[in-house]
Amino acid sequence: MLSTLLSLACHTRCRRIVMLLTHNTHYPTWSWLGTLPLRCRYIRVFRKIRFMTSKHWTLVGGAVACLASILEIGSASASPWVEPGDAYERFRMQHYADRGLLDATVSSWPLSRSNAKLVKESESDRFLWNEVGGKIGTDVHLTLGGATSPDMIGGFGDSPNEQGEVDFTLDYVGDAFAIALSPSYVPDPSDDETVRFDGSYVAGTLSNWTFGAGYIDRWWGPGWQSSLILSDNARPLPTVWFNRRNTHTARSPWLSWLGPWNFTAFAGQFETERAIPDAKLVGMRLNFRPLTGLEIGLSRLIQWGGEGQPESLSSFWDSFRGNDNFGSNGVDPGNQLAGIDLRYGFAFNDHTVGLYTQVVGEDEAGYLPSRKVYQFGIDWTSQWFGGSQQWYLEGVDTLTEGLFGSERRPNYAYEHFNYRSGMRHLGRNIATTFDADSRAITLGTYHFSNADRLWRFALTYAKLNRDWGSRFLKGGGDDVDYFVPLGSKEVLVADLRHERPLPIGDLMIGLSIASDAIEVAGDSVDEVMGAIEWRVPL
């Protein structure tokens, strides 16, 4: 019945799109996907979308409906890792780790799905592996989304919203190789990039290591509302990386004391439209679980190079050693962040509880971070109303030494006198959603009725940009909107999000209500923001 109604809704132009998609055209680039000769042809969808004008957007819904009515509905995402923002799978993995049943780390995302094999009890092993474990094969889907205005305050998985976006994604995952092509079109972007490739990557495994290149989100640390060093608050940088695939305890007596451990390193490049164009970013993180329930993370970011800056190996070595206040030629070779985070989780009856903190410093003193910003939190789980809940209460202070220090340093965190655009990418802080000189506390919860139905509610009270100033410099013209508060702002924000399956595809709707509008550099964030996203398998 539903297919009949959808077919009636499709008009002549929709049928022309379907004819185009099913036309027998050879794509030699994708010949290795021999099992999917038909689905590969849908790459043409993006070619059409890219050149659509505003008057054509009304046709998108009908076209997608027609496609969904004639195509086989695809499987769930075939990505080889649990991505930042997949709250349900993070909840499941963390729950098992807190109960001492999972021999894996759970504070660096993305996290390889193969870690779901490391559960210590056979019944739980089958259950978690069926839910989270890796899937061999392909996933092809189209995503339509939009928001009434850009958002300022987000959390785990709340990628920046645009007022309109169309995304086509093709994933393939094999035994030792994975690739994703994810072009998208944004007609009115906040960062002047109408065509994007966020989520695209190529990756392979060698022994127990994964090597890759592409645009993938990251989240380092135990927080649910913020990470103080690296999160998905900004769009992903293009990077090359490697990381440990299975984070189980090493057999070597030299490393076994670490317990389960993971190491990640990447190198990437910021955008051109900034104070120092094409600056580089190098990141590394080691996290390990020496005791049941206790996870420790050590993270470091180095902003280095770029137009007019030294990019020699010696200048990078100076930055790596921390000898980067001024180099031998009087030029500051880099800007750094370093931090430590700890989380202790334990079982409480049928539930779990976790206590966590993250401390990040802008400078170094005695080989330890100094000029620090702080995060503290507690999270816990429950089983009510026929489902499971993940709760968290989290506070952050991003005014340097503003919490415990005797000497506050405003306009210091995430800023730099030389790299004047700071630790921001395309207008957004690569770490905390609140940016610098802010203090915030968030009470939030996720309600999972099953793997594909989710409710999220978060209430945040924040004092943004408490000193009224900022020393950041946009650079590269006014095409990029910087989400840095102009002046001090005290605001209360309520955020509600719901995800559920539809007869065709999956739907996400969101609503954010703030006590006041937030003025940012180049734009403003409205008091009320609504968002919607429809993902349709092809």
mmCIF file of C-alpha atoms in Angstrom, residues 208-524:
data_model
loop_
_atom_site.group_PDB
_atom_site.id
_atom_site.type_symbol
_atom_site.label_atom_id
_atom_site.label_comp_id
_atom_site.label_asym_id
_atom_site.label_seq_id
_atom_site.Cartn_x
_atom_site.Cartn_y
_atom_site.Cartn_z
ATOM 1 C CA ASN A 208 46.507 -4.945 14.513
ATOM 2 C CA TRP A 209 46.823 -1.415 13.116
ATOM 3 C CA THR A 210 44.484 0.633 10.964
ATOM 4 C CA PHE A 211 45.866 3.182 8.496
ATOM 5 C CA GLY A 212 43.647 5.678 6.747
ATOM 6 C CA ALA A 213 43.097 9.027 5.082
ATOM 7 C CA GLY A 214 40.017 11.170 4.789
ATOM 8 C CA TYR A 215 37.533 13.367 6.627
ATOM 9 C CA ILE A 216 36.366 11.674 9.831
ATOM 10 C CA ASP A 217 35.064 13.080 13.117
ATOM 11 C CA ARG A 218 36.891 12.429 16.380
ATOM 12 C CA TRP A 219 36.054 12.676 20.053
ATOM 13 C CA TRP A 220 38.797 12.373 22.664
ATOM 14 C CA GLY A 221 37.803 12.086 26.291
ATOM 15 C CA PRO A 222 35.061 10.823 28.610
ATOM 16 C CA GLY A 223 32.685 13.794 28.312
ATOM 17 C CA TRP A 224 29.191 13.620 26.848
ATOM 18 C CA GLN A 225 28.649 17.361 26.380
ATOM 19 C CA SER A 226 32.201 18.486 25.609
ATOM 20 C CA SER A 227 35.750 17.406 25.020
ATOM 21 C CA LEU A 228 38.316 20.007 25.981
ATOM 22 C CA ILE A 229 40.861 18.895 23.374
ATOM 23 C CA LEU A 230 39.174 17.345 20.305
ATOM 24 C CA SER A 231 35.526 16.751 19.439
ATOM 25 C CA ASP A 232 33.047 16.810 16.556
ATOM 26 C CA ASN A 233 32.031 20.407 17.334
ATOM 27 C CA ALA A 234 33.774 21.523 14.126
ATOM 28 C CA ARG A 235 33.702 19.826 10.755
ATOM 29 C CA PRO A 236 36.494 17.266 10.305
ATOM 30 C CA LEU A 237 39.878 18.235 8.911
ATOM 31 C CA PRO A 238 41.386 16.220 6.061
ATOM 32 C CA THR A 239 43.866 13.912 7.790
ATOM 33 C CA VAL A 240 46.019 10.832 7.451
ATOM 34 C CA TRP A 241 46.110 8.628 10.529
ATOM 35 C CA PHE A 242 46.862 5.316 12.152
ATOM 36 C CA ASN A 243 45.481 3.700 15.288
ATOM 37 C CA ARG A 244 45.372 0.394 17.107
ATOM 38 C CA ARG A 245 42.493 -1.726 15.824
ATOM 39 C CA ASN A 246 41.720 -4.113 18.699
ATOM 40 C CA THR A 247 42.486 -2.405 21.989
ATOM 41 C CA HIS A 248 42.888 -5.608 24.020
ATOM 42 C CA THR A 249 45.606 -6.125 26.627
ATOM 43 C CA ALA A 250 49.013 -6.638 25.051
ATOM 44 C CA ARG A 251 50.765 -9.969 25.542
ATOM 45 C CA SER A 252 54.152 -8.304 25.935
ATOM 46 C CA PRO A 253 55.298 -8.089 29.584
ATOM 47 C CA TRP A 254 56.534 -4.586 28.784
ATOM 48 C CA LEU A 255 53.015 -3.401 27.927
ATOM 49 C CA SER A 256 50.655 -5.781 29.717
ATOM 50 C CA TRP A 257 50.546 -3.526 32.794
ATOM 51 C CA LEU A 258 48.663 -0.974 30.683
ATOM 52 C CA GLY A 259 45.689 -3.290 30.385
ATOM 53 C CA PRO A 260 43.581 -2.616 27.280
ATOM 54 C CA TRP A 261 45.203 0.247 25.413
ATOM 55 C CA ASN A 262 44.831 2.322 22.287
ATOM 56 C CA PHE A 263 47.088 4.725 20.453
ATOM 57 C CA THR A 264 46.001 7.137 17.731
ATOM 58 C CA ALA A 265 48.040 9.632 15.730
ATOM 59 C CA PHE A 266 47.049 11.847 12.811
ATOM 60 C CA ALA A 267 48.283 14.742 10.700
ATOM 61 C CA GLY A 268 45.950 17.147 8.936
ATOM 62 C CA GLN A 269 45.554 20.631 7.549
ATOM 63 C CA PHE A 270 43.305 23.554 8.438
ATOM 64 C CA GLU A 271 41.478 25.619 5.830
ATOM 65 C CA THR A 272 42.971 28.407 3.702
ATOM 66 C CA GLU A 273 40.571 31.141 4.871
ATOM 67 C CA ARG A 274 42.255 31.890 8.210
ATOM 68 C CA ALA A 275 44.863 34.206 9.706
ATOM 69 C CA ILE A 276 47.655 31.766 8.781
ATOM 70 C CA PRO A 277 46.369 29.803 5.785
ATOM 71 C CA ASP A 278 46.853 26.050 5.561
ATOM 72 C CA ALA A 279 48.236 25.593 9.071
ATOM 73 C CA LYS A 280 48.877 21.963 9.981
ATOM 74 C CA LEU A 281 47.509 19.983 12.923
ATOM 75 C CA VAL A 282 49.226 16.941 14.414
ATOM 76 C CA GLY A 283 47.455 14.949 17.111
ATOM 77 C CA MET A 284 48.273 11.933 19.228
ATOM 78 C CA ARG A 285 46.462 10.125 22.018
ATOM 79 C CA LEU A 286 47.232 7.170 24.273
ATOM 80 C CA ASN A 287 44.443 5.787 26.441
ATOM 81 C CA PHE A 288 44.615 2.674 28.603
ATOM 82 C CA ARG A 289 42.826 0.796 31.417
ATOM 83 C CA PRO A 290 45.390 -0.394 34.009
ATOM 84 C CA LEU A 291 42.634 -1.339 36.482
ATOM 85 C CA THR A 292 39.114 -2.605 35.952
ATOM 86 C CA GLY A 293 36.928 0.450 35.484
ATOM 87 C CA LEU A 294 39.758 3.003 35.394
ATOM 88 C CA GLU A 295 40.623 4.568 32.037
ATOM 89 C CA ILE A 296 43.370 7.149 31.578
ATOM 90 C CA GLY A 297 43.878 9.254 28.460
ATOM 91 C CA LEU A 298 46.888 11.345 27.447
ATOM 92 C CA SER A 299 46.323 13.682 24.493
ATOM 93 C CA ARG A 300 48.315 16.252 22.591
ATOM 94 C CA LEU A 301 47.681 18.589 19.651
ATOM 95 C CA ILE A 302 50.303 20.616 17.789
ATOM 96 C CA GLN A 303 49.278 23.442 15.454
ATOM 97 C CA TRP A 304 52.260 24.107 13.251
ATOM 98 C CA GLY A 305 53.371 25.406 9.857
ATOM 99 C CA GLY A 306 51.161 27.170 7.375
ATOM 100 C CA GLU A 307 51.743 30.090 5.042
ATOM 101 C CA GLY A 308 54.714 32.185 6.157
ATOM 102 C CA GLN A 309 55.646 29.777 8.965
ATOM 103 C CA PRO A 310 58.559 27.342 9.134
ATOM 104 C CA GLU A 311 57.633 23.815 8.088
ATOM 105 C CA SER A 312 61.004 22.136 8.406
ATOM 106 C CA LEU A 313 61.531 18.956 10.378
ATOM 107 C CA SER A 314 63.619 20.896 12.872
ATOM 108 C CA SER A 315 60.786 23.354 13.543
ATOM 109 C CA PHE A 316 58.385 20.467 14.070
ATOM 110 C CA TRP A 317 60.886 18.820 16.384
ATOM 111 C CA ASP A 318 61.037 22.054 18.399
ATOM 112 C CA SER A 319 57.260 21.966 18.724
ATOM 113 C CA PHE A 320 57.227 18.274 19.575
ATOM 114 C CA ARG A 321 59.779 18.809 22.365
ATOM 115 C CA GLY A 322 57.801 21.735 23.733
ATOM 116 C CA ASN A 323 60.536 24.185 22.769
ATOM 117 C CA ASP A 324 58.099 26.360 20.866
ATOM 118 C CA ASN A 325 57.614 29.631 22.690
ATOM 119 C CA PHE A 326 60.181 31.016 20.255
ATOM 120 C CA GLY A 327 62.455 29.183 17.890
ATOM 121 C CA SER A 328 66.069 29.970 17.184
ATOM 122 C CA ASN A 329 65.056 32.519 14.542
ATOM 123 C CA GLY A 330 62.643 34.339 16.858
ATOM 124 C CA VAL A 331 59.592 32.789 15.157
ATOM 125 C CA ASP A 332 57.125 30.793 17.240
ATOM 126 C CA PRO A 333 57.039 27.394 15.503
ATOM 127 C CA GLY A 334 53.812 26.115 16.993
ATOM 128 C CA ASN A 335 50.719 26.281 19.170
ATOM 129 C CA GLN A 336 49.925 23.352 21.440
ATOM 130 C CA LEU A 337 47.329 21.755 23.659
ATOM 131 C CA ALA A 338 48.033 18.825 25.963
ATOM 132 C CA GLY A 339 45.797 17.123 28.447
ATOM 133 C CA ILE A 340 44.960 14.209 30.660
ATOM 134 C CA ASP A 341 41.569 12.659 31.318
ATOM 135 C CA LEU A 342 40.467 10.015 33.785
ATOM 136 C CA ARG A 343 37.269 8.057 34.199
ATOM 137 C CA TYR A 344 36.397 5.435 36.776
ATOM 138 C CA GLY A 345 33.296 3.369 36.074
ATOM 139 C CA PHE A 346 31.772 0.633 38.196
ATOM 140 C CA ALA A 347 28.660 -1.510 38.503
ATOM 141 C CA PHE A 348 25.930 -0.584 40.957
ATOM 142 C CA ASN A 349 23.363 -3.382 41.088
ATOM 143 C CA ASP A 350 22.132 -3.639 37.488
ATOM 144 C CA HIS A 351 23.315 -0.135 36.650
ATOM 145 C CA THR A 352 26.670 1.537 36.121
ATOM 146 C CA VAL A 353 28.158 4.774 37.419
ATOM 147 C CA GLY A 354 31.167 6.716 36.155
ATOM 148 C CA LEU A 355 33.160 9.651 37.534
ATOM 149 C CA TYR A 356 35.374 11.548 35.126
ATOM 150 C CA THR A 357 37.538 14.600 34.633
ATOM 151 C CA GLN A 358 39.598 16.181 31.878
ATOM 152 C CA VAL A 359 42.326 18.795 32.301
ATOM 153 C CA VAL A 360 43.904 20.500 29.289
ATOM 154 C CA GLY A 361 46.763 22.985 29.301
ATOM 155 C CA GLU A 362 47.890 25.615 26.815
ATOM 156 C CA ASP A 363 51.509 25.656 28.000
ATOM 157 C CA GLU A 364 53.985 23.255 29.561
ATOM 158 C CA ALA A 365 55.806 23.479 32.872
ATOM 159 C CA GLY A 366 57.932 20.647 34.216
ATOM 160 C CA TYR A 367 56.744 18.387 31.366
ATOM 161 C CA LEU A 368 53.129 18.780 32.527
ATOM 162 C CA PRO A 369 50.304 20.940 31.110
ATOM 163 C CA SER A 370 49.990 24.430 32.591
ATOM 164 C CA ARG A 371 47.534 27.322 32.019
ATOM 165 C CA LYS A 372 44.738 24.802 32.396
ATOM 166 C CA VAL A 373 41.019 24.459 31.665
ATOM 167 C CA TYR A 374 38.849 21.872 33.410
ATOM 168 C CA GLN A 375 35.982 19.448 32.996
ATOM 169 C CA PHE A 376 34.261 17.343 35.677
ATOM 170 C CA GLY A 377 31.383 14.956 35.297
ATOM 171 C CA ILE A 378 29.381 11.993 36.501
ATOM 172 C CA ASP A 379 27.374 9.619 34.329
ATOM 173 C CA TRP A 380 25.092 6.740 35.216
ATOM 174 C CA THR A 381 22.638 4.339 33.624
ATOM 175 C CA SER A 382 19.112 3.203 34.448
ATOM 176 C CA GLN A 383 16.383 0.966 33.029
ATOM 177 C CA TRP A 384 12.972 2.630 33.194
ATOM 178 C CA PHE A 385 9.876 2.931 31.000
ATOM 179 C CA GLY A 386 10.683 -0.182 29.011
ATOM 180 C CA GLY A 387 14.073 1.111 27.879
ATOM 181 C CA SER A 388 17.579 2.092 28.943
ATOM 182 C CA GLN A 389 18.847 5.528 29.895
ATOM 183 C CA GLN A 390 22.275 7.147 29.898
ATOM 184 C CA TRP A 391 22.450 10.162 32.235
ATOM 185 C CA TYR A 392 25.214 12.697 32.698
ATOM 186 C CA LEU A 393 25.928 15.812 34.745
ATOM 187 C CA GLU A 394 28.918 17.696 33.382
ATOM 188 C CA GLY A 395 30.617 21.005 34.067
ATOM 189 C CA VAL A 396 33.385 22.829 32.197
ATOM 190 C CA ASP A 397 35.457 25.951 32.796
ATOM 191 C CA THR A 398 37.442 27.217 29.805
ATOM 192 C CA LEU A 399 38.796 30.414 31.378
ATOM 193 C CA THR A 400 42.468 29.556 31.831
ATOM 194 C CA GLU A 401 43.181 28.993 35.533
ATOM 195 C CA GLY A 402 39.676 30.320 36.171
ATOM 196 C CA LEU A 403 38.652 27.458 38.452
ATOM 197 C CA PHE A 404 41.617 26.737 40.724
ATOM 198 C CA GLY A 405 44.369 29.061 39.551
ATOM 199 C CA SER A 406 45.490 32.155 41.408
ATOM 200 C CA GLU A 407 46.045 34.104 38.198
ATOM 201 C CA ARG A 408 43.264 34.046 35.616
ATOM 202 C CA ARG A 409 44.298 34.475 31.999
ATOM 203 C CA PRO A 410 41.394 35.471 29.740
ATOM 204 C CA ASN A 411 41.709 35.238 25.942
ATOM 205 C CA TYR A 412 44.275 32.483 26.381
ATOM 206 C CA ALA A 413 42.636 29.073 25.967
ATOM 207 C CA TYR A 414 42.384 27.937 22.325
ATOM 208 C CA GLU A 415 44.032 31.216 21.242
ATOM 209 C CA HIS A 416 47.539 32.123 20.108
ATOM 210 C CA PHE A 417 49.294 35.413 19.443
ATOM 211 C CA ASN A 418 50.632 34.092 16.138
ATOM 212 C CA TYR A 419 47.958 31.609 15.010
ATOM 213 C CA ARG A 420 45.267 34.241 15.463
ATOM 214 C CA SER A 421 42.383 32.053 14.247
ATOM 215 C CA GLY A 422 43.138 29.772 17.181
ATOM 216 C CA MET A 423 42.228 26.123 17.526
ATOM 217 C CA ARG A 424 39.239 26.541 15.230
ATOM 218 C CA HIS A 425 38.362 24.981 11.900
ATOM 219 C CA LEU A 426 35.961 26.666 9.513
ATOM 220 C CA GLY A 427 34.705 28.938 12.265
ATOM 221 C CA ARG A 428 34.185 26.445 15.085
ATOM 222 C CA ASN A 429 36.315 25.351 18.014
ATOM 223 C CA ILE A 430 37.755 21.887 17.382
ATOM 224 C CA ALA A 431 37.293 21.057 21.077
ATOM 225 C CA THR A 432 34.558 22.450 23.317
ATOM 226 C CA THR A 433 31.280 23.780 21.973
ATOM 227 C CA PHE A 434 31.437 26.648 24.501
ATOM 228 C CA ASP A 435 34.751 28.012 23.169
ATOM 229 C CA ALA A 436 37.093 29.987 25.443
ATOM 230 C CA ASP A 437 36.518 31.889 28.707
ATOM 231 C CA SER A 438 33.221 30.132 29.423
ATOM 232 C CA ARG A 439 31.692 28.201 32.275
ATOM 233 C CA ALA A 440 28.829 25.762 31.759
ATOM 234 C CA ILE A 441 26.976 22.935 33.424
ATOM 235 C CA THR A 442 24.776 20.413 31.597
ATOM 236 C CA LEU A 443 22.299 17.811 32.789
ATOM 237 C CA GLY A 444 21.432 15.416 30.013
ATOM 238 C CA THR A 445 19.907 12.042 29.295
ATOM 239 C CA TYR A 446 19.488 9.609 26.418
ATOM 240 C CA HIS A 447 16.526 7.235 26.388
ATOM 241 C CA PHE A 448 16.927 4.152 24.192
ATOM 242 C CA SER A 449 13.814 2.093 23.558
ATOM 243 C CA ASN A 450 15.914 -0.035 21.197
ATOM 244 C CA ALA A 451 18.889 0.435 18.882
ATOM 245 C CA ASP A 452 17.079 2.647 16.383
ATOM 246 C CA ARG A 453 14.790 4.703 18.646
ATOM 247 C CA LEU A 454 16.346 7.440 20.728
ATOM 248 C CA TRP A 455 15.288 10.442 22.760
ATOM 249 C CA ARG A 456 17.855 12.946 23.991
ATOM 250 C CA PHE A 457 17.247 15.859 26.323
ATOM 251 C CA ALA A 458 19.890 18.237 27.652
ATOM 252 C CA LEU A 459 19.585 21.368 29.759
ATOM 253 C CA THR A 460 22.613 23.670 29.781
ATOM 254 C CA TYR A 461 23.314 26.782 31.809
ATOM 255 C CA ALA A 462 26.296 28.685 30.423
ATOM 256 C CA LYS A 463 28.206 31.905 30.924
ATOM 257 C CA LEU A 464 29.898 32.452 27.578
ATOM 258 C CA ASN A 465 32.959 34.632 26.974
ATOM 259 C CA ARG A 466 33.014 35.863 30.566
ATOM 260 C CA ASP A 467 35.671 38.535 30.007
ATOM 261 C CA TRP A 468 33.795 40.168 27.072
ATOM 262 C CA GLY A 469 36.820 39.998 24.776
ATOM 263 C CA SER A 470 38.637 37.776 22.307
ATOM 264 C CA ARG A 471 41.896 38.029 20.447
ATOM 265 C CA PHE A 472 41.017 35.723 17.585
ATOM 266 C CA LEU A 473 41.344 36.945 13.990
ATOM 267 C CA LYS A 474 39.194 35.490 11.234
ATOM 268 C CA GLY A 475 41.492 36.064 8.302
ATOM 269 C CA GLY A 476 40.715 35.260 4.678
ATOM 270 C CA GLY A 477 37.773 37.646 4.381
ATOM 271 C CA ASP A 478 34.247 37.393 5.748
ATOM 272 C CA ASP A 479 33.089 34.211 4.006
ATOM 273 C CA VAL A 480 33.452 32.062 7.139
ATOM 274 C CA ASP A 481 31.177 32.688 10.136
ATOM 275 C CA TYR A 482 33.062 32.258 13.408
ATOM 276 C CA PHE A 483 30.959 30.864 16.239
ATOM 277 C CA VAL A 484 32.789 32.868 18.889
ATOM 278 C CA PRO A 485 30.466 34.838 21.203
ATOM 279 C CA LEU A 486 30.699 38.606 20.859
ATOM 280 C CA GLY A 487 30.621 39.906 24.400
ATOM 281 C CA SER A 488 29.590 38.076 27.535
ATOM 282 C CA LYS A 489 26.364 36.087 27.428
ATOM 283 C CA GLU A 490 24.488 34.217 30.146
ATOM 284 C CA VAL A 491 22.124 31.717 28.599
ATOM 285 C CA LEU A 492 19.948 28.712 29.422
ATOM 286 C CA VAL A 493 19.512 26.220 26.578
ATOM 287 C CA ALA A 494 17.135 23.254 26.376
ATOM 288 C CA ASP A 495 17.832 20.740 23.632
ATOM 289 C CA LEU A 496 15.551 17.895 22.524
ATOM 290 C CA ARG A 497 16.276 15.325 19.823
ATOM 291 C CA HIS A 498 14.404 12.259 18.618
ATOM 292 C CA GLU A 499 15.499 9.544 16.205
ATOM 293 C CA ARG A 500 13.263 6.782 14.891
ATOM 294 C CA PRO A 501 12.819 4.519 11.863
ATOM 295 C CA LEU A 502 10.149 5.251 9.269
ATOM 296 C CA PRO A 503 8.590 2.838 6.779
ATOM 297 C CA ILE A 504 11.226 4.239 4.438
ATOM 298 C CA GLY A 505 14.485 5.300 6.056
ATOM 299 C CA ASP A 506 15.202 6.951 9.393
ATOM 300 C CA LEU A 507 14.137 10.317 10.757
ATOM 301 C CA MET A 508 15.844 12.721 13.163
ATOM 302 C CA ILE A 509 14.099 15.816 14.481
ATOM 303 C CA GLY A 510 15.586 18.310 16.901
ATOM 304 C CA LEU A 511 14.492 21.400 18.785
ATOM 305 C CA SER A 512 16.698 23.819 20.708
ATOM 306 C CA ILE A 513 15.299 26.667 22.813
ATOM 307 C CA ALA A 514 17.574 29.298 24.370
ATOM 308 C CA SER A 515 16.712 32.043 26.828
ATOM 309 C CA ASP A 516 18.331 34.596 24.518
ATOM 310 C CA ALA A 517 19.902 34.866 21.080
ATOM 311 C CA ILE A 518 23.683 34.448 20.982
ATOM 312 C CA GLU A 519 25.591 36.964 18.894
ATOM 313 C CA VAL A 520 28.657 35.427 17.290
ATOM 314 C CA ALA A 521 31.284 36.791 14.938
ATOM 315 C CA GLY A 522 29.611 37.056 11.548
ATOM 316 C CA ASP A 523 26.189 35.664 12.455
ATOM 317 C CA SER A 524 23.744 35.086 15.285
#
